[in-house]
Amino acid sequence: MIGIRTPFRMSFIGGGSDLKEFYSRSPGCVISTTINKYMYIFIHPFFDDRIQIKYSKTELVDRIEEIKHPIVKEVLKIFDLSGLDVNSIADIPAGTGLGSSSSFTVGLLHALYKYTNQQVTPELLARKACKIEIDILKEPIGKQDQYAAAYGDLNFITFYPDGSVDVEPVLMDSDKYKMLEENLLMFYTGKVRRAKDILIDQRKQISKDKKKYSDLKKMTDIARALKHSLINGDIDDMGPILDENWQLKKSLSDKISKIEIDHLYDIARVNGALGGKLLGAGGGGFLLFYCKKEDQDKLRNALKNLKELPFKFESTGSLLLDIR
């Protein structure tokens, strides 16, 4: 049996610049990290030539063409395998802004490469996952989630007009890295959302509205500024930079935030949060805040009706598990 653990990602700055509508005209860039919440994929031979897939549903089919799960179907086409039992388990529900779909795609690819005894690199996993999700399945998403999940850790990721991607680790002093981790709090809004609808609208807005394109370009400048702040150990810059980025991101589409989300954000800002954002495309999922430790109890009390999700940074990307 093959087991793969692939982390979910937390995107800080620059989301949206990984869409082709932007980076084909100007390099996009994001800062993101992976966290210790994971997608697990397990592959085991099935007892006959059929294929069994277990996720939120269970499928048992005779041929790859009969599979309903679009990602599993396209990935299995690459390897042309039968007689498989494919199982997935996630720490966090889908639709909450942590890149679960891309973590699933990266993890499934990784598992099948290992199952067929092929060598694989993070770059290959990310590139193949992008091809499946964006080029084949025509999902209106960007490239950052696939690269974050494959590589892991805290990275500055650049997306170039020619389609190439560069992943640069953000190297920090270990004490500052730990402090940054401790100063970030995440709360679940209780709402899942269809990122697809939000991203379709965002892509249209970027393409036709010069101001929205300009606002997204400002977000890439902010991402570069945050990279320098983190490397220099100025971690408290994260708060106001997150806030500036969030205000710009909301301008890209009226589907990104909602009145109730804005209300929660305002409550957090007057109760110790120096800045924050909705993770992922927007609309719901998790709210992330930068808050100094001395103010965190006040913030937690103000948002006591929301579920907090404790987490730590994860330095490893998609990983083969030792199953014996």
PDB file of C-alpha atoms in Angstrom:
ATOM      1  CA  MET A   1       0.000   0.000   0.000  1.00  0.00           C
ATOM      2  CA  ILE A   2       1.157   3.527  -0.814  1.00  0.00           C
ATOM      3  CA  GLY A   3       0.308   6.429   1.491  1.00  0.00           C
ATOM      4  CA  ILE A   4       0.893  10.102   0.679  1.00  0.00           C
ATOM      5  CA  ARG A   5       0.433  13.093   2.982  1.00  0.00           C
ATOM      6  CA  THR A   6       0.032  16.466   1.264  1.00  0.00           C
ATOM      7  CA  PRO A   7      -0.320  19.697   3.260  1.00  0.00           C
ATOM      8  CA  PHE A   8      -2.920  22.411   2.860  1.00  0.00           C
ATOM      9  CA  ARG A   9      -1.715  25.928   2.211  1.00  0.00           C
ATOM     10  CA  MET A  10      -2.309  29.306   3.798  1.00  0.00           C
ATOM     11  CA  SER A  11      -1.957  32.153   1.299  1.00  0.00           C
ATOM     12  CA  PHE A  12      -0.910  35.522   2.702  1.00  0.00           C
ATOM     13  CA  ILE A  13      -0.405  38.044  -0.110  1.00  0.00           C
ATOM     14  CA  GLY A  14      -0.855  38.255  -3.879  1.00  0.00           C
ATOM     15  CA  GLY A  15      -3.652  35.763  -4.485  1.00  0.00           C
ATOM     16  CA  GLY A  16      -5.173  36.325  -7.928  1.00  0.00           C
ATOM     17  CA  SER A  17      -1.873  37.231  -9.561  1.00  0.00           C
ATOM     18  CA  ASP A  18      -1.425  33.486 -10.210  1.00  0.00           C
ATOM     19  CA  LEU A  19      -4.300  33.633 -12.710  1.00  0.00           C
ATOM     20  CA  LYS A  20      -3.261  33.577 -16.366  1.00  0.00           C
ATOM     21  CA  GLU A  21      -5.309  36.723 -17.032  1.00  0.00           C
ATOM     22  CA  PHE A  22      -2.785  38.553 -14.856  1.00  0.00           C
ATOM     23  CA  TYR A  23       0.598  36.823 -15.129  1.00  0.00           C
ATOM     24  CA  SER A  24       0.441  36.657 -18.954  1.00  0.00           C
ATOM     25  CA  ARG A  25       0.749  40.465 -18.873  1.00  0.00           C
ATOM     26  CA  SER A  26       2.974  40.965 -15.819  1.00  0.00           C
ATOM     27  CA  PRO A  27       4.711  38.531 -13.440  1.00  0.00           C
ATOM     28  CA  GLY A  28       2.470  37.480 -10.564  1.00  0.00           C
ATOM     29  CA  CYS A  29       3.761  36.607  -7.117  1.00  0.00           C
ATOM     30  CA  VAL A  30       2.378  35.303  -3.842  1.00  0.00           C
ATOM     31  CA  ILE A  31       3.641  34.542  -0.368  1.00  0.00           C
ATOM     32  CA  SER A  32       2.164  31.441   1.189  1.00  0.00           C
ATOM     33  CA  THR A  33       2.974  28.712   3.661  1.00  0.00           C
ATOM     34  CA  THR A  34       1.804  25.165   4.206  1.00  0.00           C
ATOM     35  CA  ILE A  35       0.334  24.147   7.558  1.00  0.00           C
ATOM     36  CA  ASN A  36      -0.030  20.942   9.544  1.00  0.00           C
ATOM     37  CA  LYS A  37      -3.437  20.105   8.097  1.00  0.00           C
ATOM     38  CA  TYR A  38      -3.346  17.489   5.384  1.00  0.00           C
ATOM     39  CA  MET A  39      -4.892  15.525   2.549  1.00  0.00           C
ATOM     40  CA  TYR A  40      -4.093  11.809   2.796  1.00  0.00           C
ATOM     41  CA  ILE A  41      -4.185   9.519  -0.229  1.00  0.00           C
ATOM     42  CA  PHE A  42      -3.875   5.740   0.095  1.00  0.00           C
ATOM     43  CA  ILE A  43      -3.593   3.361  -2.864  1.00  0.00           C
ATOM     44  CA  HIS A  44      -3.859  -0.401  -2.571  1.00  0.00           C
ATOM     45  CA  PRO A  45      -4.426  -3.144  -5.153  1.00  0.00           C
ATOM     46  CA  PHE A  46      -8.094  -4.079  -5.483  1.00  0.00           C
ATOM     47  CA  PHE A  47      -8.915  -7.792  -5.418  1.00  0.00           C
ATOM     48  CA  ASP A  48     -10.012  -7.792  -9.072  1.00  0.00           C
ATOM     49  CA  ASP A  49      -9.611  -5.504 -12.109  1.00  0.00           C
ATOM     50  CA  ARG A  50     -12.201  -2.974 -10.995  1.00  0.00           C
ATOM     51  CA  ILE A  51     -11.415   0.443  -9.532  1.00  0.00           C
ATOM     52  CA  GLN A  52     -12.772   1.534  -6.166  1.00  0.00           C
ATOM     53  CA  ILE A  53     -12.566   5.190  -5.125  1.00  0.00           C
ATOM     54  CA  LYS A  54     -13.510   6.440  -1.670  1.00  0.00           C
ATOM     55  CA  TYR A  55     -13.882  10.143  -0.910  1.00  0.00           C
ATOM     56  CA  SER A  56     -17.113  11.774   0.326  1.00  0.00           C
ATOM     57  CA  LYS A  57     -18.736   9.127  -1.891  1.00  0.00           C
ATOM     58  CA  THR A  58     -17.720   5.615  -2.902  1.00  0.00           C
ATOM     59  CA  GLU A  59     -17.403   4.590  -6.537  1.00  0.00           C
ATOM     60  CA  LEU A  60     -16.846   1.069  -7.845  1.00  0.00           C
ATOM     61  CA  VAL A  61     -16.332   0.953 -11.613  1.00  0.00           C
ATOM     62  CA  ASP A  62     -15.083  -1.412 -14.294  1.00  0.00           C
ATOM     63  CA  ARG A  63     -13.273   1.187 -16.394  1.00  0.00           C
ATOM     64  CA  ILE A  64     -11.580   4.566 -15.904  1.00  0.00           C
ATOM     65  CA  GLU A  65     -14.093   6.197 -18.262  1.00  0.00           C
ATOM     66  CA  GLU A  66     -16.903   5.393 -15.790  1.00  0.00           C
ATOM     67  CA  ILE A  67     -15.340   7.345 -12.904  1.00  0.00           C
ATOM     68  CA  LYS A  68     -17.391  10.374 -11.857  1.00  0.00           C
ATOM     69  CA  HIS A  69     -14.742  12.171  -9.775  1.00  0.00           C
ATOM     70  CA  PRO A  70     -13.149  14.431 -12.441  1.00  0.00           C
ATOM     71  CA  ILE A  71      -9.669  14.678 -10.915  1.00  0.00           C
ATOM     72  CA  VAL A  72      -9.362  10.950 -10.205  1.00  0.00           C
ATOM     73  CA  LYS A  73     -10.573  10.182 -13.712  1.00  0.00           C
ATOM     74  CA  GLU A  74      -8.013  12.423 -15.419  1.00  0.00           C
ATOM     75  CA  VAL A  75      -5.110  11.356 -13.205  1.00  0.00           C
ATOM     76  CA  LEU A  76      -5.824   7.655 -13.743  1.00  0.00           C
ATOM     77  CA  LYS A  77      -5.919   8.255 -17.501  1.00  0.00           C
ATOM     78  CA  ILE A  78      -2.251   9.264 -17.292  1.00  0.00           C
ATOM     79  CA  PHE A  79      -1.245   5.981 -15.686  1.00  0.00           C
ATOM     80  CA  ASP A  80      -3.848   3.733 -17.380  1.00  0.00           C
ATOM     81  CA  LEU A  81      -4.204   1.466 -14.360  1.00  0.00           C
ATOM     82  CA  SER A  82      -6.938  -0.893 -13.187  1.00  0.00           C
ATOM     83  CA  GLY A  83      -7.381  -3.071 -10.126  1.00  0.00           C
ATOM     84  CA  LEU A  84      -6.945  -0.164  -7.698  1.00  0.00           C
ATOM     85  CA  ASP A  85      -8.455   0.878  -4.390  1.00  0.00           C
ATOM     86  CA  VAL A  86      -8.020   4.677  -3.939  1.00  0.00           C
ATOM     87  CA  ASN A  87      -8.889   6.282  -0.608  1.00  0.00           C
ATOM     88  CA  SER A  88      -8.712   9.933   0.468  1.00  0.00           C
ATOM     89  CA  ILE A  89      -9.017  11.478   3.929  1.00  0.00           C
ATOM     90  CA  ALA A  90      -8.851  15.210   4.673  1.00  0.00           C
ATOM     91  CA  ASP A  91      -8.281  17.075   7.935  1.00  0.00           C
ATOM     92  CA  ILE A  92     -10.391  20.035   6.757  1.00  0.00           C
ATOM     93  CA  PRO A  93     -13.592  20.173   4.631  1.00  0.00           C
ATOM     94  CA  ALA A  94     -13.421  21.314   1.022  1.00  0.00           C
ATOM     95  CA  GLY A  95     -14.516  24.831   0.127  1.00  0.00           C
ATOM     96  CA  THR A  96     -12.858  26.523   3.101  1.00  0.00           C
ATOM     97  CA  GLY A  97     -10.003  28.345   1.350  1.00  0.00           C
ATOM     98  CA  LEU A  98      -7.050  26.084   2.134  1.00  0.00           C
ATOM     99  CA  GLY A  99      -6.417  24.710  -1.358  1.00  0.00           C
ATOM    100  CA  SER A 100      -7.804  21.232  -0.670  1.00  0.00           C
ATOM    101  CA  SER A 101      -8.569  20.434  -4.317  1.00  0.00           C
ATOM    102  CA  SER A 102      -4.993  21.028  -5.434  1.00  0.00           C
ATOM    103  CA  SER A 103      -3.617  19.151  -2.420  1.00  0.00           C
ATOM    104  CA  PHE A 104      -5.794  16.234  -3.529  1.00  0.00           C
ATOM    105  CA  THR A 105      -4.508  16.422  -7.114  1.00  0.00           C
ATOM    106  CA  VAL A 106      -0.858  16.695  -6.065  1.00  0.00           C
ATOM    107  CA  GLY A 107      -1.258  13.879  -3.543  1.00  0.00           C
ATOM    108  CA  LEU A 108      -2.983  11.547  -5.990  1.00  0.00           C
ATOM    109  CA  LEU A 109      -0.325  12.136  -8.643  1.00  0.00           C
ATOM    110  CA  HIS A 110       2.410  11.536  -6.064  1.00  0.00           C
ATOM    111  CA  ALA A 111       0.779   8.313  -4.898  1.00  0.00           C
ATOM    112  CA  LEU A 112       0.452   6.924  -8.424  1.00  0.00           C
ATOM    113  CA  TYR A 113       4.012   7.837  -9.383  1.00  0.00           C
ATOM    114  CA  LYS A 114       5.211   5.942  -6.311  1.00  0.00           C
ATOM    115  CA  TYR A 115       2.817   3.067  -6.980  1.00  0.00           C
ATOM    116  CA  THR A 116       4.327   2.688 -10.465  1.00  0.00           C
ATOM    117  CA  ASN A 117       7.911   3.078  -9.136  1.00  0.00           C
ATOM    118  CA  GLN A 118       8.610   6.336 -10.971  1.00  0.00           C
ATOM    119  CA  GLN A 119      10.816   9.154  -9.752  1.00  0.00           C
ATOM    120  CA  VAL A 120       9.078  12.447  -9.064  1.00  0.00           C
ATOM    121  CA  THR A 121      10.019  15.999  -8.061  1.00  0.00           C
ATOM    122  CA  PRO A 122       7.904  18.760  -6.476  1.00  0.00           C
ATOM    123  CA  GLU A 123       8.138  20.738  -9.722  1.00  0.00           C
ATOM    124  CA  LEU A 124       6.795  17.818 -11.759  1.00  0.00           C
ATOM    125  CA  LEU A 125       3.929  17.231  -9.317  1.00  0.00           C
ATOM    126  CA  ALA A 126       2.940  20.897  -9.334  1.00  0.00           C
ATOM    127  CA  ARG A 127       3.202  21.261 -13.114  1.00  0.00           C
ATOM    128  CA  LYS A 128       1.162  18.107 -13.769  1.00  0.00           C
ATOM    129  CA  ALA A 129      -1.461  19.138 -11.230  1.00  0.00           C
ATOM    130  CA  CYS A 130      -1.795  22.539 -12.953  1.00  0.00           C
ATOM    131  CA  LYS A 131      -2.186  20.850 -16.334  1.00  0.00           C
ATOM    132  CA  ILE A 132      -4.961  18.586 -15.040  1.00  0.00           C
ATOM    133  CA  GLU A 133      -6.914  21.212 -13.100  1.00  0.00           C
ATOM    134  CA  ILE A 134      -6.449  24.237 -15.357  1.00  0.00           C
ATOM    135  CA  ASP A 135      -5.772  22.939 -18.888  1.00  0.00           C
ATOM    136  CA  ILE A 136      -7.788  19.699 -18.961  1.00  0.00           C
ATOM    137  CA  LEU A 137     -10.612  20.266 -16.465  1.00  0.00           C
ATOM    138  CA  LYS A 138     -10.770  24.012 -17.276  1.00  0.00           C
ATOM    139  CA  GLU A 139     -11.081  25.018 -13.628  1.00  0.00           C
ATOM    140  CA  PRO A 140     -10.871  28.849 -13.317  1.00  0.00           C
ATOM    141  CA  ILE A 141      -8.101  28.646 -10.732  1.00  0.00           C
ATOM    142  CA  GLY A 142      -4.517  29.840 -10.513  1.00  0.00           C
ATOM    143  CA  LYS A 143      -1.243  28.002  -9.998  1.00  0.00           C
ATOM    144  CA  GLN A 144      -0.277  28.859  -6.445  1.00  0.00           C
ATOM    145  CA  ASP A 145      -2.068  26.015  -4.632  1.00  0.00           C
ATOM    146  CA  GLN A 146      -0.410  23.241  -6.622  1.00  0.00           C
ATOM    147  CA  TYR A 147       3.106  24.613  -6.090  1.00  0.00           C
ATOM    148  CA  ALA A 148       2.493  25.308  -2.394  1.00  0.00           C
ATOM    149  CA  ALA A 149       1.230  21.767  -1.779  1.00  0.00           C
ATOM    150  CA  ALA A 150       4.034  20.093  -3.737  1.00  0.00           C
ATOM    151  CA  TYR A 151       6.929  22.091  -2.251  1.00  0.00           C
ATOM    152  CA  GLY A 152       5.714  22.910   1.268  1.00  0.00           C
ATOM    153  CA  ASP A 153       7.130  25.573   3.623  1.00  0.00           C
ATOM    154  CA  LEU A 154       7.019  29.382   3.536  1.00  0.00           C
ATOM    155  CA  ASN A 155       7.687  30.535  -0.028  1.00  0.00           C
ATOM    156  CA  PHE A 156       7.693  33.499  -2.370  1.00  0.00           C
ATOM    157  CA  ILE A 157       6.280  32.061  -5.618  1.00  0.00           C
ATOM    158  CA  THR A 158       6.591  33.925  -8.930  1.00  0.00           C
ATOM    159  CA  PHE A 159       4.474  33.251 -12.040  1.00  0.00           C
ATOM    160  CA  TYR A 160       6.011  34.417 -15.315  1.00  0.00           C
ATOM    161  CA  PRO A 161       4.303  35.336 -18.623  1.00  0.00           C
ATOM    162  CA  ASP A 162       5.886  32.334 -20.373  1.00  0.00           C
ATOM    163  CA  GLY A 163       4.117  30.001 -17.915  1.00  0.00           C
ATOM    164  CA  SER A 164       7.180  29.146 -15.840  1.00  0.00           C
ATOM    165  CA  VAL A 165       7.060  29.261 -12.045  1.00  0.00           C
ATOM    166  CA  ASP A 166       9.819  29.977  -9.515  1.00  0.00           C
ATOM    167  CA  VAL A 167       9.555  28.847  -5.887  1.00  0.00           C
ATOM    168  CA  GLU A 168      11.857  30.788  -3.549  1.00  0.00           C
ATOM    169  CA  PRO A 169      11.964  29.863   0.160  1.00  0.00           C
ATOM    170  CA  VAL A 170      11.536  32.842   2.495  1.00  0.00           C
ATOM    171  CA  LEU A 171      14.472  32.319   4.848  1.00  0.00           C
ATOM    172  CA  MET A 172      13.852  33.744   8.302  1.00  0.00           C
ATOM    173  CA  ASP A 173      15.582  33.754  11.659  1.00  0.00           C
ATOM    174  CA  SER A 174      14.212  30.730  13.536  1.00  0.00           C
ATOM    175  CA  ASP A 175      12.954  32.787  16.498  1.00  0.00           C
ATOM    176  CA  LYS A 176      11.169  35.235  14.190  1.00  0.00           C
ATOM    177  CA  TYR A 177       9.695  32.337  12.202  1.00  0.00           C
ATOM    178  CA  LYS A 178       8.286  30.854  15.411  1.00  0.00           C
ATOM    179  CA  MET A 179       6.952  34.247  16.503  1.00  0.00           C
ATOM    180  CA  LEU A 180       5.237  34.737  13.144  1.00  0.00           C
ATOM    181  CA  GLU A 181       3.578  31.343  13.509  1.00  0.00           C
ATOM    182  CA  GLU A 182       2.399  32.177  17.033  1.00  0.00           C
ATOM    183  CA  ASN A 183       1.007  35.582  16.003  1.00  0.00           C
ATOM    184  CA  LEU A 184      -1.343  34.151  13.379  1.00  0.00           C
ATOM    185  CA  LEU A 185      -4.833  32.983  14.371  1.00  0.00           C
ATOM    186  CA  MET A 186      -7.402  31.306  12.155  1.00  0.00           C
ATOM    187  CA  PHE A 187     -11.176  31.189  12.688  1.00  0.00           C
ATOM    188  CA  TYR A 188     -13.828  29.279  10.747  1.00  0.00           C
ATOM    189  CA  THR A 189     -16.718  31.440   9.536  1.00  0.00           C
ATOM    190  CA  GLY A 190     -18.989  28.411   9.281  1.00  0.00           C
ATOM    191  CA  LYS A 191     -19.564  29.036   5.591  1.00  0.00           C
ATOM    192  CA  VAL A 192     -18.243  27.003   2.684  1.00  0.00           C
ATOM    193  CA  ARG A 193     -18.223  28.575  -0.755  1.00  0.00           C
ATOM    194  CA  ARG A 194     -17.864  27.765  -4.444  1.00  0.00           C
ATOM    195  CA  ALA A 195     -14.486  29.240  -5.319  1.00  0.00           C
ATOM    196  CA  LYS A 196     -15.271  28.574  -8.973  1.00  0.00           C
ATOM    197  CA  ASP A 197     -17.984  31.252  -9.145  1.00  0.00           C
ATOM    198  CA  ILE A 198     -15.802  33.840  -7.405  1.00  0.00           C
ATOM    199  CA  LEU A 199     -12.767  33.121  -9.562  1.00  0.00           C
ATOM    200  CA  ILE A 200     -14.728  33.257 -12.817  1.00  0.00           C
ATOM    201  CA  ASP A 201     -15.940  36.731 -11.877  1.00  0.00           C
ATOM    202  CA  GLN A 202     -12.467  37.785 -10.753  1.00  0.00           C
ATOM    203  CA  ARG A 203     -10.919  36.661 -14.039  1.00  0.00           C
ATOM    204  CA  LYS A 204     -13.473  38.664 -16.005  1.00  0.00           C
ATOM    205  CA  GLN A 205     -12.865  41.750 -13.890  1.00  0.00           C
ATOM    206  CA  ILE A 206      -9.074  41.543 -14.270  1.00  0.00           C
ATOM    207  CA  SER A 207      -9.391  41.201 -18.046  1.00  0.00           C
ATOM    208  CA  LYS A 208     -11.746  44.107 -18.690  1.00  0.00           C
ATOM    209  CA  ASP A 209     -11.165  46.606 -15.862  1.00  0.00           C
ATOM    210  CA  LYS A 210      -7.853  48.504 -15.870  1.00  0.00           C
ATOM    211  CA  LYS A 211      -8.257  49.636 -12.252  1.00  0.00           C
ATOM    212  CA  LYS A 212      -8.804  46.095 -10.985  1.00  0.00           C
ATOM    213  CA  TYR A 213      -5.749  44.955 -12.924  1.00  0.00           C
ATOM    214  CA  SER A 214      -3.807  47.852 -11.390  1.00  0.00           C
ATOM    215  CA  ASP A 215      -5.025  46.929  -7.896  1.00  0.00           C
ATOM    216  CA  LEU A 216      -3.822  43.369  -8.387  1.00  0.00           C
ATOM    217  CA  LYS A 217      -0.465  44.678  -9.577  1.00  0.00           C
ATOM    218  CA  LYS A 218      -0.244  46.659  -6.316  1.00  0.00           C
ATOM    219  CA  MET A 219      -0.808  43.378  -4.472  1.00  0.00           C
ATOM    220  CA  THR A 220       2.279  41.908  -6.136  1.00  0.00           C
ATOM    221  CA  ASP A 221       4.276  44.944  -4.971  1.00  0.00           C
ATOM    222  CA  ILE A 222       2.958  44.326  -1.449  1.00  0.00           C
ATOM    223  CA  ALA A 223       4.022  40.676  -1.684  1.00  0.00           C
ATOM    224  CA  ARG A 224       7.571  41.735  -2.526  1.00  0.00           C
ATOM    225  CA  ALA A 225       7.547  44.198   0.381  1.00  0.00           C
ATOM    226  CA  LEU A 226       6.387  41.495   2.790  1.00  0.00           C
ATOM    227  CA  LYS A 227       9.125  39.149   1.599  1.00  0.00           C
ATOM    228  CA  HIS A 228      11.768  41.719   2.533  1.00  0.00           C
ATOM    229  CA  SER A 229      10.095  42.432   5.887  1.00  0.00           C
ATOM    230  CA  LEU A 230      10.038  38.745   6.819  1.00  0.00           C
ATOM    231  CA  ILE A 231      13.634  38.157   5.767  1.00  0.00           C
ATOM    232  CA  ASN A 232      14.684  41.197   7.811  1.00  0.00           C
ATOM    233  CA  GLY A 233      12.730  39.977  10.837  1.00  0.00           C
ATOM    234  CA  ASP A 234      10.155  42.784  10.784  1.00  0.00           C
ATOM    235  CA  ILE A 235       7.292  40.383  11.341  1.00  0.00           C
ATOM    236  CA  ASP A 236       4.859  42.974  12.737  1.00  0.00           C
ATOM    237  CA  ASP A 237       4.714  44.395   9.205  1.00  0.00           C
ATOM    238  CA  MET A 238       2.559  41.350   8.452  1.00  0.00           C
ATOM    239  CA  GLY A 239      -0.479  42.934  10.145  1.00  0.00           C
ATOM    240  CA  PRO A 240      -0.838  46.181   8.155  1.00  0.00           C
ATOM    241  CA  ILE A 241       0.338  44.477   4.952  1.00  0.00           C
ATOM    242  CA  LEU A 242      -2.357  41.804   5.314  1.00  0.00           C
ATOM    243  CA  ASP A 243      -4.923  44.551   5.854  1.00  0.00           C
ATOM    244  CA  GLU A 244      -3.778  46.526   2.799  1.00  0.00           C
ATOM    245  CA  ASN A 245      -3.828  43.375   0.691  1.00  0.00           C
ATOM    246  CA  TRP A 246      -7.328  42.470   1.913  1.00  0.00           C
ATOM    247  CA  GLN A 247      -8.748  45.895   1.061  1.00  0.00           C
ATOM    248  CA  LEU A 248      -7.282  45.638  -2.446  1.00  0.00           C
ATOM    249  CA  LYS A 249      -8.456  42.054  -2.910  1.00  0.00           C
ATOM    250  CA  LYS A 250     -12.039  42.959  -2.014  1.00  0.00           C
ATOM    251  CA  SER A 251     -11.990  45.550  -4.802  1.00  0.00           C
ATOM    252  CA  LEU A 252     -11.374  42.843  -7.424  1.00  0.00           C
ATOM    253  CA  SER A 253     -14.890  41.353  -7.179  1.00  0.00           C
ATOM    254  CA  ASP A 254     -17.990  42.026  -5.122  1.00  0.00           C
ATOM    255  CA  LYS A 255     -18.240  38.245  -4.570  1.00  0.00           C
ATOM    256  CA  ILE A 256     -15.034  38.044  -2.498  1.00  0.00           C
ATOM    257  CA  SER A 257     -16.489  39.347   0.761  1.00  0.00           C
ATOM    258  CA  LYS A 258     -19.942  39.690   2.330  1.00  0.00           C
ATOM    259  CA  ILE A 259     -21.515  42.040   4.872  1.00  0.00           C
ATOM    260  CA  GLU A 260     -21.236  39.456   7.650  1.00  0.00           C
ATOM    261  CA  ILE A 261     -17.589  38.778   6.793  1.00  0.00           C
ATOM    262  CA  ASP A 262     -16.796  42.504   6.841  1.00  0.00           C
ATOM    263  CA  HIS A 263     -18.539  42.761  10.209  1.00  0.00           C
ATOM    264  CA  LEU A 264     -16.404  39.961  11.688  1.00  0.00           C
ATOM    265  CA  TYR A 265     -13.281  41.558  10.260  1.00  0.00           C
ATOM    266  CA  ASP A 266     -14.153  44.925  11.811  1.00  0.00           C
ATOM    267  CA  ILE A 267     -14.771  43.273  15.192  1.00  0.00           C
ATOM    268  CA  ALA A 268     -11.365  41.611  15.011  1.00  0.00           C
ATOM    269  CA  ARG A 269      -9.609  44.854  14.081  1.00  0.00           C
ATOM    270  CA  VAL A 270     -10.919  46.680  17.152  1.00  0.00           C
ATOM    271  CA  ASN A 271     -10.025  43.734  19.392  1.00  0.00           C
ATOM    272  CA  GLY A 272      -6.330  43.343  18.742  1.00  0.00           C
ATOM    273  CA  ALA A 273      -5.956  42.095  15.169  1.00  0.00           C
ATOM    274  CA  LEU A 274      -3.449  44.218  13.242  1.00  0.00           C
ATOM    275  CA  GLY A 275      -4.683  42.862   9.936  1.00  0.00           C
ATOM    276  CA  GLY A 276      -6.126  39.799   8.284  1.00  0.00           C
ATOM    277  CA  LYS A 277      -7.974  38.313   5.336  1.00  0.00           C
ATOM    278  CA  LEU A 278     -10.248  35.559   4.170  1.00  0.00           C
ATOM    279  CA  LEU A 279      -8.192  32.609   3.005  1.00  0.00           C
ATOM    280  CA  GLY A 280      -8.641  31.386  -0.537  1.00  0.00           C
ATOM    281  CA  ALA A 281     -10.840  32.940  -3.198  1.00  0.00           C
ATOM    282  CA  GLY A 282     -13.200  34.514  -0.657  1.00  0.00           C
ATOM    283  CA  GLY A 283     -16.879  34.216   0.174  1.00  0.00           C
ATOM    284  CA  GLY A 284     -16.421  32.099   3.301  1.00  0.00           C
ATOM    285  CA  GLY A 285     -14.118  29.549   4.860  1.00  0.00           C
ATOM    286  CA  PHE A 286     -11.401  30.694   7.272  1.00  0.00           C
ATOM    287  CA  LEU A 287     -10.514  34.173   8.469  1.00  0.00           C
ATOM    288  CA  LEU A 288      -6.829  34.663   9.220  1.00  0.00           C
ATOM    289  CA  PHE A 289      -5.572  37.397  11.568  1.00  0.00           C
ATOM    290  CA  TYR A 290      -2.191  38.684  12.653  1.00  0.00           C
ATOM    291  CA  CYS A 291      -2.408  39.479  16.387  1.00  0.00           C
ATOM    292  CA  LYS A 292       0.308  39.904  18.995  1.00  0.00           C
ATOM    293  CA  LYS A 293       0.255  37.355  21.806  1.00  0.00           C
ATOM    294  CA  GLU A 294      -0.719  39.888  24.473  1.00  0.00           C
ATOM    295  CA  ASP A 295      -3.920  40.715  22.545  1.00  0.00           C
ATOM    296  CA  GLN A 296      -4.921  37.206  21.508  1.00  0.00           C
ATOM    297  CA  ASP A 297      -7.235  36.439  24.441  1.00  0.00           C
ATOM    298  CA  LYS A 298      -9.146  39.634  23.692  1.00  0.00           C
ATOM    299  CA  LEU A 299      -9.456  38.639  20.032  1.00  0.00           C
ATOM    300  CA  ARG A 300     -10.559  35.099  20.877  1.00  0.00           C
ATOM    301  CA  ASN A 301     -13.216  36.418  23.240  1.00  0.00           C
ATOM    302  CA  ALA A 302     -14.521  38.840  20.610  1.00  0.00           C
ATOM    303  CA  LEU A 303     -14.827  35.978  18.091  1.00  0.00           C
ATOM    304  CA  LYS A 304     -15.932  33.326  20.600  1.00  0.00           C
ATOM    305  CA  ASN A 305     -18.846  32.290  18.385  1.00  0.00           C
ATOM    306  CA  LEU A 306     -16.407  31.164  15.697  1.00  0.00           C
ATOM    307  CA  LYS A 307     -14.417  27.939  15.814  1.00  0.00           C
ATOM    308  CA  GLU A 308     -10.672  28.581  16.074  1.00  0.00           C
ATOM    309  CA  LEU A 309      -8.399  26.197  14.212  1.00  0.00           C
ATOM    310  CA  PRO A 310      -5.004  25.812  15.917  1.00  0.00           C
ATOM    311  CA  PHE A 311      -2.193  25.136  13.458  1.00  0.00           C
ATOM    312  CA  LYS A 312       1.553  25.140  12.952  1.00  0.00           C
ATOM    313  CA  PHE A 313       3.618  25.800   9.861  1.00  0.00           C
ATOM    314  CA  GLU A 314       4.604  22.733   7.846  1.00  0.00           C
ATOM    315  CA  SER A 315       8.033  22.738   6.216  1.00  0.00           C
ATOM    316  CA  THR A 316       7.480  19.599   4.121  1.00  0.00           C
ATOM    317  CA  GLY A 317       5.483  19.325   0.925  1.00  0.00           C
ATOM    318  CA  SER A 318       3.797  16.212  -0.448  1.00  0.00           C
ATOM    319  CA  LEU A 319       5.387  13.292   1.382  1.00  0.00           C
ATOM    320  CA  LEU A 320       5.530   9.498   1.061  1.00  0.00           C
ATOM    321  CA  LEU A 321       4.446   7.923   4.347  1.00  0.00           C
ATOM    322  CA  ASP A 322       6.288   4.994   5.904  1.00  0.00           C
ATOM    323  CA  ILE A 323       3.541   2.348   6.050  1.00  0.00           C
ATOM    324  CA  ARG A 324       4.645  -1.021   7.336  1.00  0.00           C
TER     325      ARG A 324
END
